[in-house]
Each structure stands twice: as structure tokens, then as C-alpha cells.
């Protein structure tokens, strides 16, 4: 989940979709501006994408990560 600077949501969305492990990114209404789905073979790749790539995109204010428990669905 990503929060952006007001008025820059489309620019951030465009930049997110360029990243290797981003499989989906959609604008949302509410507290967060963009829902992002990542898929990678390792947790390390996911962590690196979030900390080194997504959080460094211009106009990204905050991120919140929700991890799925594979054994539960």
C-alpha cells in the first residue's frame, strides 16, 4: 500500500509498473492511494524492491506492507 504526494498518483503508478517484481498496481480511494502486488521467488527480492526501489520513487510518502501467509490460502 502506497501513499503519495497529492496530485502525483499517476506519476507514481507509472513508475511502479516499471519495476521488475511489481505484478499489479491500482489506484484506490481512501487512506492509501495505490495498491501494489509484488511477486518474487525470494523474500529478499521483495524486501529489496520495497526498501530500495518503491520507497525511493519520487512523491512516495509512505508504504505499508502486508505479507500473505502461503499456508493459509
C-alpha angles and dihedrals in degrees: 000000000000133000117201139192107274111269096019100082095110093050091051092045091052091050092048092054090058093063118104099232098038106108098172138006124182134176115244140193119236136036094341124053103203135029111209126192118201129190125187137149094243137039087229091063090050092048092049093048092052099042102034102031116019096041090049095055110116112259096017104134102180142348132208120195126210115187123203120230102228094204091059101056 
